[in-house]
PDB file of C-alpha atoms in Angstrom:
ATOM      1  CA  UNK O1245    -289.830 -14.529 142.091  1.00  0.00           C
ATOM      2  CA  UNK O1246    -288.149 -17.228 144.164  1.00  0.00           C
ATOM      3  CA  UNK O1247    -288.726 -19.728 141.387  1.00  0.00           C
ATOM      4  CA  UNK O1248    -287.071 -17.374 138.885  1.00  0.00           C
ATOM      5  CA  UNK O1249    -283.766 -17.360 140.895  1.00  0.00           C
ATOM      6  CA  UNK O1250    -284.016 -21.049 142.023  1.00  0.00           C
ATOM      7  CA  UNK O1251    -281.107 -23.152 140.962  1.00  0.00           C
ATOM      8  CA  UNK O1252    -283.530 -25.772 139.648  1.00  0.00           C
ATOM      9  CA  UNK O1253    -284.925 -23.209 137.148  1.00  0.00           C
ATOM     10  CA  UNK O1254    -283.938 -24.215 133.567  1.00  0.00           C
ATOM     11  CA  UNK O1255    -282.964 -20.560 132.856  1.00  0.00           C
ATOM     12  CA  UNK O1256    -280.641 -20.402 135.864  1.00  0.00           C
ATOM     13  CA  UNK O1257    -279.111 -23.791 134.981  1.00  0.00           C
ATOM     14  CA  UNK O1258    -278.452 -22.415 131.452  1.00  0.00           C
ATOM     15  CA  UNK O1259    -276.809 -19.289 132.894  1.00  0.00           C
ATOM     16  CA  UNK O1260    -274.729 -21.400 135.234  1.00  0.00           C
ATOM     17  CA  UNK O1261    -273.496 -23.567 132.315  1.00  0.00           C
ATOM     18  CA  UNK O1262    -272.652 -20.517 130.244  1.00  0.00           C
ATOM     19  CA  UNK O1263    -270.643 -19.094 133.183  1.00  0.00           C
ATOM     20  CA  UNK O1264    -268.893 -22.430 133.542  1.00  0.00           C
ATOM     21  CA  UNK O1265    -267.977 -22.382 129.879  1.00  0.00           C
ATOM     22  CA  UNK O1266    -266.677 -18.845 129.975  1.00  0.00           C
ATOM     23  CA  UNK O1267    -264.497 -19.640 132.937  1.00  0.00           C
ATOM     24  CA  UNK O1268    -263.322 -22.867 131.365  1.00  0.00           C
ATOM     25  CA  UNK O1269    -262.378 -21.026 128.167  1.00  0.00           C
ATOM     26  CA  UNK O1270    -260.263 -18.479 130.005  1.00  0.00           C
ATOM     27  CA  UNK O1271    -258.414 -21.142 132.036  1.00  0.00           C
ATOM     28  CA  UNK O1272    -257.759 -23.142 128.911  1.00  0.00           C
ATOM     29  CA  UNK O1273    -256.285 -20.241 126.987  1.00  0.00           C
ATOM     30  CA  UNK O1274    -253.972 -19.244 129.885  1.00  0.00           C
ATOM     31  CA  UNK O1275    -252.832 -22.809 130.382  1.00  0.00           C
ATOM     32  CA  UNK O1276    -251.850 -23.026 126.717  1.00  0.00           C
ATOM     33  CA  UNK O1277    -249.542 -19.973 126.821  1.00  0.00           C
ATOM     34  CA  UNK O1278    -246.418 -22.219 127.309  1.00  0.00           C
ATOM     35  CA  UNK O1279    -246.703 -24.041 123.975  1.00  0.00           C
ATOM     36  CA  UNK O1280    -245.551 -27.317 125.441  1.00  0.00           C
ATOM     37  CA  UNK O1281    -248.535 -27.449 127.876  1.00  0.00           C
ATOM     38  CA  UNK O1282    -251.221 -27.486 125.137  1.00  0.00           C
ATOM     39  CA  UNK O1283    -251.571 -31.301 125.258  1.00  0.00           C
ATOM     40  CA  UNK O1284    -252.276 -31.343 129.017  1.00  0.00           C
ATOM     41  CA  UNK O1285    -254.568 -28.377 128.540  1.00  0.00           C
ATOM     42  CA  UNK O1286    -256.581 -30.180 125.870  1.00  0.00           C
ATOM     43  CA  UNK O1287    -256.930 -33.241 128.045  1.00  0.00           C
ATOM     44  CA  UNK O1288    -258.131 -31.084 131.015  1.00  0.00           C
ATOM     45  CA  UNK O1289    -260.514 -29.181 128.742  1.00  0.00           C
ATOM     46  CA  UNK O1290    -262.078 -32.432 127.516  1.00  0.00           C
ATOM     47  CA  UNK O1291    -262.280 -33.833 130.985  1.00  0.00           C
ATOM     48  CA  UNK O1292    -264.305 -30.903 132.372  1.00  0.00           C
ATOM     49  CA  UNK O1293    -266.353 -30.595 129.141  1.00  0.00           C
ATOM     50  CA  UNK O1294    -267.370 -34.263 129.253  1.00  0.00           C
ATOM     51  CA  UNK O1295    -268.473 -33.904 132.899  1.00  0.00           C
ATOM     52  CA  UNK O1296    -270.490 -30.802 131.955  1.00  0.00           C
ATOM     53  CA  UNK O1297    -272.204 -32.740 129.219  1.00  0.00           C
ATOM     54  CA  UNK O1298    -273.017 -35.546 131.590  1.00  0.00           C
ATOM     55  CA  UNK O1299    -274.251 -33.064 134.186  1.00  0.00           C
ATOM     56  CA  UNK O1300    -271.787 -34.156 136.812  1.00  0.00           C
ATOM     57  CA  UNK O1301    -271.414 -30.500 138.032  1.00  0.00           C
ATOM     58  CA  UNK O1302    -267.610 -30.429 138.284  1.00  0.00           C
ATOM     59  CA  UNK O1303    -265.602 -27.723 140.016  1.00  0.00           C
ATOM     60  CA  UNK O1304    -264.350 -25.891 137.009  1.00  0.00           C
ATOM     61  CA  UNK O1305    -261.069 -24.379 138.189  1.00  0.00           C
ATOM     62  CA  UNK O1306    -260.080 -27.028 140.742  1.00  0.00           C
ATOM     63  CA  UNK O1307    -261.192 -29.852 138.385  1.00  0.00           C
ATOM     64  CA  UNK O1308    -259.322 -28.355 135.370  1.00  0.00           C
ATOM     65  CA  UNK O1309    -255.997 -28.176 137.175  1.00  0.00           C
ATOM     66  CA  UNK O1310    -256.388 -31.574 138.716  1.00  0.00           C
ATOM     67  CA  UNK O1311    -256.998 -33.092 135.314  1.00  0.00           C
ATOM     68  CA  UNK O1312    -254.191 -30.972 133.885  1.00  0.00           C
ATOM     69  CA  UNK O1313    -251.729 -32.324 136.524  1.00  0.00           C
ATOM     70  CA  UNK O1314    -252.835 -35.956 136.195  1.00  0.00           C
ATOM     71  CA  UNK O1315    -252.621 -35.913 132.397  1.00  0.00           C
ATOM     72  CA  UNK O1316    -249.551 -33.627 132.009  1.00  0.00           C
ATOM     73  CA  UNK O1317    -247.022 -36.302 131.040  1.00  0.00           C
ATOM     74  CA  UNK O1318    -249.203 -38.292 128.722  1.00  0.00           C
ATOM     75  CA  UNK O1319    -250.907 -35.234 127.151  1.00  0.00           C
ATOM     76  CA  UNK O1320    -247.522 -33.568 126.538  1.00  0.00           C
ATOM     77  CA  UNK O1321    -246.039 -36.719 124.864  1.00  0.00           C
ATOM     78  CA  UNK O1322    -249.047 -37.047 122.536  1.00  0.00           C
ATOM     79  CA  UNK O1323    -249.073 -33.337 121.790  1.00  0.00           C
ATOM     80  CA  UNK O1324    -245.398 -33.359 120.802  1.00  0.00           C
ATOM     81  CA  UNK O1325    -245.897 -36.505 118.640  1.00  0.00           C
ATOM     82  CA  UNK O1326    -248.911 -34.803 116.947  1.00  0.00           C
ATOM     83  CA  UNK O1327    -246.873 -31.631 116.158  1.00  0.00           C
ATOM     84  CA  UNK O1328    -243.997 -33.615 114.807  1.00  0.00           C
ATOM     85  CA  UNK O1329    -246.318 -35.679 112.526  1.00  0.00           C
ATOM     86  CA  UNK O1330    -247.996 -32.468 111.334  1.00  0.00           C
ATOM     87  CA  UNK O1331    -244.743 -30.841 110.249  1.00  0.00           C
ATOM     88  CA  UNK O1332    -243.517 -34.091 108.774  1.00  0.00           C
ATOM     89  CA  UNK O1333    -246.540 -34.748 106.564  1.00  0.00           C
ATOM     90  CA  UNK O1334    -246.973 -31.069 105.736  1.00  0.00           C
ATOM     91  CA  UNK O1335    -243.385 -30.952 104.501  1.00  0.00           C
ATOM     92  CA  UNK O1336    -243.833 -34.125 102.441  1.00  0.00           C
ATOM     93  CA  UNK O1337    -247.087 -32.755 100.976  1.00  0.00           C
ATOM     94  CA  UNK O1338    -245.423 -29.511  99.963  1.00  0.00           C
ATOM     95  CA  UNK O1339    -242.564 -31.393  98.225  1.00  0.00           C
ATOM     96  CA  UNK O1340    -245.127 -33.651  96.394  1.00  0.00           C
ATOM     97  CA  UNK O1341    -247.185 -30.594  95.377  1.00  0.00           C
ATOM     98  CA  UNK O1342    -244.127 -28.992  93.805  1.00  0.00           C
ATOM     99  CA  UNK O1343    -243.664 -32.063  91.561  1.00  0.00           C
ATOM    100  CA  UNK O1344    -245.548 -32.780  88.347  1.00  0.00           C
ATOM    101  CA  UNK O1345    -246.713 -36.093  87.020  1.00  0.00           C
ATOM    102  CA  UNK O1346    -249.293 -38.854  87.676  1.00  0.00           C
ATOM    103  CA  UNK O1347    -247.057 -40.526  90.273  1.00  0.00           C
ATOM    104  CA  UNK O1348    -246.858 -37.410  92.499  1.00  0.00           C
ATOM    105  CA  UNK O1349    -250.596 -36.853  92.025  1.00  0.00           C
ATOM    106  CA  UNK O1350    -251.154 -40.287  93.588  1.00  0.00           C
ATOM    107  CA  UNK O1351    -248.595 -39.480  96.339  1.00  0.00           C
ATOM    108  CA  UNK O1352    -250.511 -36.276  97.154  1.00  0.00           C
ATOM    109  CA  UNK O1353    -253.796 -38.179  97.423  1.00  0.00           C
ATOM    110  CA  UNK O1354    -252.154 -40.826  99.748  1.00  0.00           C
ATOM    111  CA  UNK O1355    -250.635 -38.127 101.923  1.00  0.00           C
ATOM    112  CA  UNK O1356    -253.990 -36.255 102.147  1.00  0.00           C
ATOM    113  CA  UNK O1357    -255.747 -39.485 103.193  1.00  0.00           C
ATOM    114  CA  UNK O1358    -253.076 -40.106 105.871  1.00  0.00           C
ATOM    115  CA  UNK O1359    -253.342 -36.470 107.115  1.00  0.00           C
ATOM    116  CA  UNK O1360    -257.171 -36.818 107.356  1.00  0.00           C
ATOM    117  CA  UNK O1361    -256.883 -40.118 109.308  1.00  0.00           C
ATOM    118  CA  UNK O1362    -254.314 -38.470 111.690  1.00  0.00           C
ATOM    119  CA  UNK O1363    -256.584 -35.408 112.112  1.00  0.00           C
ATOM    120  CA  UNK O1364    -259.568 -37.748 113.006  1.00  0.00           C
ATOM    121  CA  UNK O1365    -257.405 -39.587 115.536  1.00  0.00           C
ATOM    122  CA  UNK O1366    -256.202 -36.246 117.014  1.00  0.00           C
ATOM    123  CA  UNK O1367    -259.830 -35.362 117.741  1.00  0.00           C
ATOM    124  CA  UNK O1368    -260.301 -38.463 119.747  1.00  0.00           C
ATOM    125  CA  UNK O1369    -257.004 -38.928 121.546  1.00  0.00           C
ATOM    126  CA  UNK O1370    -257.202 -36.211 124.128  1.00  0.00           C
ATOM    127  CA  UNK O1371    -260.754 -37.059 125.177  1.00  0.00           C
ATOM    128  CA  UNK O1372    -259.621 -40.685 125.528  1.00  0.00           C
ATOM    129  CA  UNK O1373    -256.682 -39.641 127.689  1.00  0.00           C
ATOM    130  CA  UNK O1374    -258.996 -37.497 129.808  1.00  0.00           C
ATOM    131  CA  UNK O1375    -261.581 -40.206 130.271  1.00  0.00           C
ATOM    132  CA  UNK O1376    -259.657 -43.466 130.471  1.00  0.00           C
ATOM    133  CA  UNK O1377    -256.697 -44.719 132.413  1.00  0.00           C
ATOM    134  CA  UNK O1378    -254.457 -46.234 129.752  1.00  0.00           C
ATOM    135  CA  UNK O1379    -250.986 -46.123 128.339  1.00  0.00           C
ATOM    136  CA  UNK O1380    -249.992 -43.594 125.644  1.00  0.00           C
ATOM    137  CA  UNK O1381    -249.770 -46.425 123.056  1.00  0.00           C
ATOM    138  CA  UNK O1382    -253.351 -47.637 124.006  1.00  0.00           C
ATOM    139  CA  UNK O1383    -254.685 -44.104 123.828  1.00  0.00           C
ATOM    140  CA  UNK O1384    -253.337 -43.571 120.332  1.00  0.00           C
ATOM    141  CA  UNK O1385    -254.382 -47.052 119.184  1.00  0.00           C
ATOM    142  CA  UNK O1386    -257.951 -46.548 120.573  1.00  0.00           C
ATOM    143  CA  UNK O1387    -258.128 -43.069 118.952  1.00  0.00           C
ATOM    144  CA  UNK O1388    -257.501 -44.655 115.485  1.00  0.00           C
ATOM    145  CA  UNK O1389    -259.949 -47.449 116.151  1.00  0.00           C
ATOM    146  CA  UNK O1390    -262.713 -45.187 117.501  1.00  0.00           C
ATOM    147  CA  UNK O1391    -262.428 -42.554 114.778  1.00  0.00           C
ATOM    148  CA  UNK O1392    -262.853 -45.307 112.116  1.00  0.00           C
ATOM    149  CA  UNK O1393    -265.448 -47.268 114.113  1.00  0.00           C
ATOM    150  CA  UNK O1394    -267.663 -44.204 114.696  1.00  0.00           C
ATOM    151  CA  UNK O1395    -267.422 -42.487 111.294  1.00  0.00           C
ATOM    152  CA  UNK O1396    -270.816 -40.654 111.538  1.00  0.00           C
ATOM    153  CA  UNK O1397    -269.678 -38.818 114.657  1.00  0.00           C
ATOM    154  CA  UNK O1398    -266.196 -38.295 113.164  1.00  0.00           C
ATOM    155  CA  UNK O1399    -267.719 -36.752 110.085  1.00  0.00           C
ATOM    156  CA  UNK O1400    -270.017 -34.512 112.140  1.00  0.00           C
ATOM    157  CA  UNK O1401    -266.989 -33.124 113.942  1.00  0.00           C
ATOM    158  CA  UNK O1402    -265.150 -32.694 110.677  1.00  0.00           C
ATOM    159  CA  UNK O1403    -267.987 -30.670 109.259  1.00  0.00           C
ATOM    160  CA  UNK O1404    -268.077 -28.495 112.335  1.00  0.00           C
ATOM    161  CA  UNK O1405    -264.293 -27.806 112.153  1.00  0.00           C
ATOM    162  CA  UNK O1406    -264.630 -27.365 108.412  1.00  0.00           C
ATOM    163  CA  UNK O1407    -267.110 -24.591 108.906  1.00  0.00           C
ATOM    164  CA  UNK O1408    -264.754 -22.897 111.423  1.00  0.00           C
ATOM    165  CA  UNK O1409    -261.875 -23.267 108.903  1.00  0.00           C
ATOM    166  CA  UNK O1410    -264.030 -21.835 106.119  1.00  0.00           C
ATOM    167  CA  UNK O1411    -264.929 -18.742 108.250  1.00  0.00           C
ATOM    168  CA  UNK O1412    -261.295 -18.224 109.191  1.00  0.00           C
ATOM    169  CA  UNK O1413    -260.211 -17.969 105.531  1.00  0.00           C
ATOM    170  CA  UNK O1414    -263.407 -16.509 103.979  1.00  0.00           C
ATOM    171  CA  UNK O1415    -262.639 -12.836 104.836  1.00  0.00           C
ATOM    172  CA  UNK O1416    -260.926 -10.642 107.376  1.00  0.00           C
ATOM    173  CA  UNK O1417    -264.268  -9.980 109.030  1.00  0.00           C
ATOM    174  CA  UNK O1418    -265.143 -13.574 109.562  1.00  0.00           C
ATOM    175  CA  UNK O1419    -261.527 -14.225 110.652  1.00  0.00           C
ATOM    176  CA  UNK O1420    -261.770 -11.571 113.294  1.00  0.00           C
ATOM    177  CA  UNK O1421    -265.232 -12.844 114.365  1.00  0.00           C
ATOM    178  CA  UNK O1422    -263.941 -16.340 114.910  1.00  0.00           C
ATOM    179  CA  UNK O1423    -260.908 -15.214 116.837  1.00  0.00           C
ATOM    180  CA  UNK O1424    -263.105 -12.933 118.990  1.00  0.00           C
ATOM    181  CA  UNK O1425    -265.500 -15.740 119.813  1.00  0.00           C
ATOM    182  CA  UNK O1426    -262.622 -18.095 120.469  1.00  0.00           C
ATOM    183  CA  UNK O1427    -261.145 -15.761 123.027  1.00  0.00           C
ATOM    184  CA  UNK O1428    -264.505 -15.471 124.812  1.00  0.00           C
ATOM    185  CA  UNK O1429    -265.941 -18.944 124.724  1.00  0.00           C
ATOM    186  CA  UNK O1430    -265.070 -20.650 121.489  1.00  0.00           C
ATOM    187  CA  UNK O1431    -262.706 -23.340 122.766  1.00  0.00           C
ATOM    188  CA  UNK O1432    -264.880 -24.460 125.612  1.00  0.00           C
ATOM    189  CA  UNK O1433    -268.099 -24.489 123.435  1.00  0.00           C
ATOM    190  CA  UNK O1434    -266.267 -26.450 120.773  1.00  0.00           C
ATOM    191  CA  UNK O1435    -265.064 -28.935 123.390  1.00  0.00           C
ATOM    192  CA  UNK O1436    -268.630 -29.176 124.822  1.00  0.00           C
ATOM    193  CA  UNK O1437    -270.116 -29.812 121.405  1.00  0.00           C
ATOM    194  CA  UNK O1438    -267.518 -32.480 120.597  1.00  0.00           C
ATOM    195  CA  UNK O1439    -268.009 -34.153 123.984  1.00  0.00           C
ATOM    196  CA  UNK O1440    -271.739 -34.550 123.221  1.00  0.00           C
ATOM    197  CA  UNK O1441    -270.434 -36.985 120.586  1.00  0.00           C
ATOM    198  CA  UNK O1442    -267.809 -38.462 122.810  1.00  0.00           C
ATOM    199  CA  UNK O1443    -270.224 -39.012 125.671  1.00  0.00           C
ATOM    200  CA  UNK O1444    -272.375 -41.313 123.422  1.00  0.00           C
ATOM    201  CA  UNK O1445    -269.292 -43.059 122.063  1.00  0.00           C
ATOM    202  CA  UNK O1446    -267.649 -43.704 125.421  1.00  0.00           C
ATOM    203  CA  UNK O1447    -270.945 -44.929 126.826  1.00  0.00           C
ATOM    204  CA  UNK O1448    -270.616 -48.029 124.608  1.00  0.00           C
ATOM    205  CA  UNK O1449    -267.170 -48.805 126.131  1.00  0.00           C
ATOM    206  CA  UNK O1450    -267.759 -47.798 129.750  1.00  0.00           C
ATOM    207  CA  UNK O1451    -268.507 -50.640 132.117  1.00  0.00           C
ATOM    208  CA  UNK O1452    -272.135 -50.842 133.082  1.00  0.00           C
ATOM    209  CA  UNK O1453    -272.918 -49.893 136.696  1.00  0.00           C
ATOM    210  CA  UNK O1454    -274.186 -52.864 138.532  1.00  0.00           C
ATOM    211  CA  UNK O1455    -277.249 -52.312 140.777  1.00  0.00           C
ATOM    212  CA  UNK O1456    -276.557 -52.166 144.509  1.00  0.00           C
ATOM    213  CA  UNK O1457    -277.939 -55.369 146.147  1.00  0.00           C
ATOM    214  CA  UNK O1458    -278.913 -53.379 149.209  1.00  0.00           C
ATOM    215  CA  UNK O1459    -281.242 -51.192 147.257  1.00  0.00           C
TER     216      UNK O1459
END
């Protein structure tokens, strides 16, 4: 009986992680209510998720708001840039779609490619902000380089979000299901899944820990 409720028990560790993800999801949603804070919230979400993936046992609430505060300025700037770019290219794509002819077909393809690259970089930029100390320009630049340099991981995440997008638009039932799951644990689980990829990617760039000579 003692083993069943021991913290070292795999089942108890699983329950502990589930509780952490549930709490993290609630905090993230609440911190996103002021639209402008979404960038800082995404950075904090990725910061805690990456630590959970690496089994660093972070303090969920305290750690989230600490990461939120430290990444507020940079996360907000990147978020506002991302929103501006989204509306700019969406507007351009709508204009190109309303036009007929081979030239505008090529323009639509080019715009679609640009949007896909920007979406890929968007997936990477907030985890980079959360994990590394760098300028906003460096974070954006590294996001583009990493999403292109690690295409298999980028494609895996695209497929994952593609499935979610498909369920959202497939029917009203699947739409309601996705929204319900998102409100309970969807955002934190999504961040956790993505950070399994980011943990492996960042490991290639993180400085190797040198052994302690005293050991």
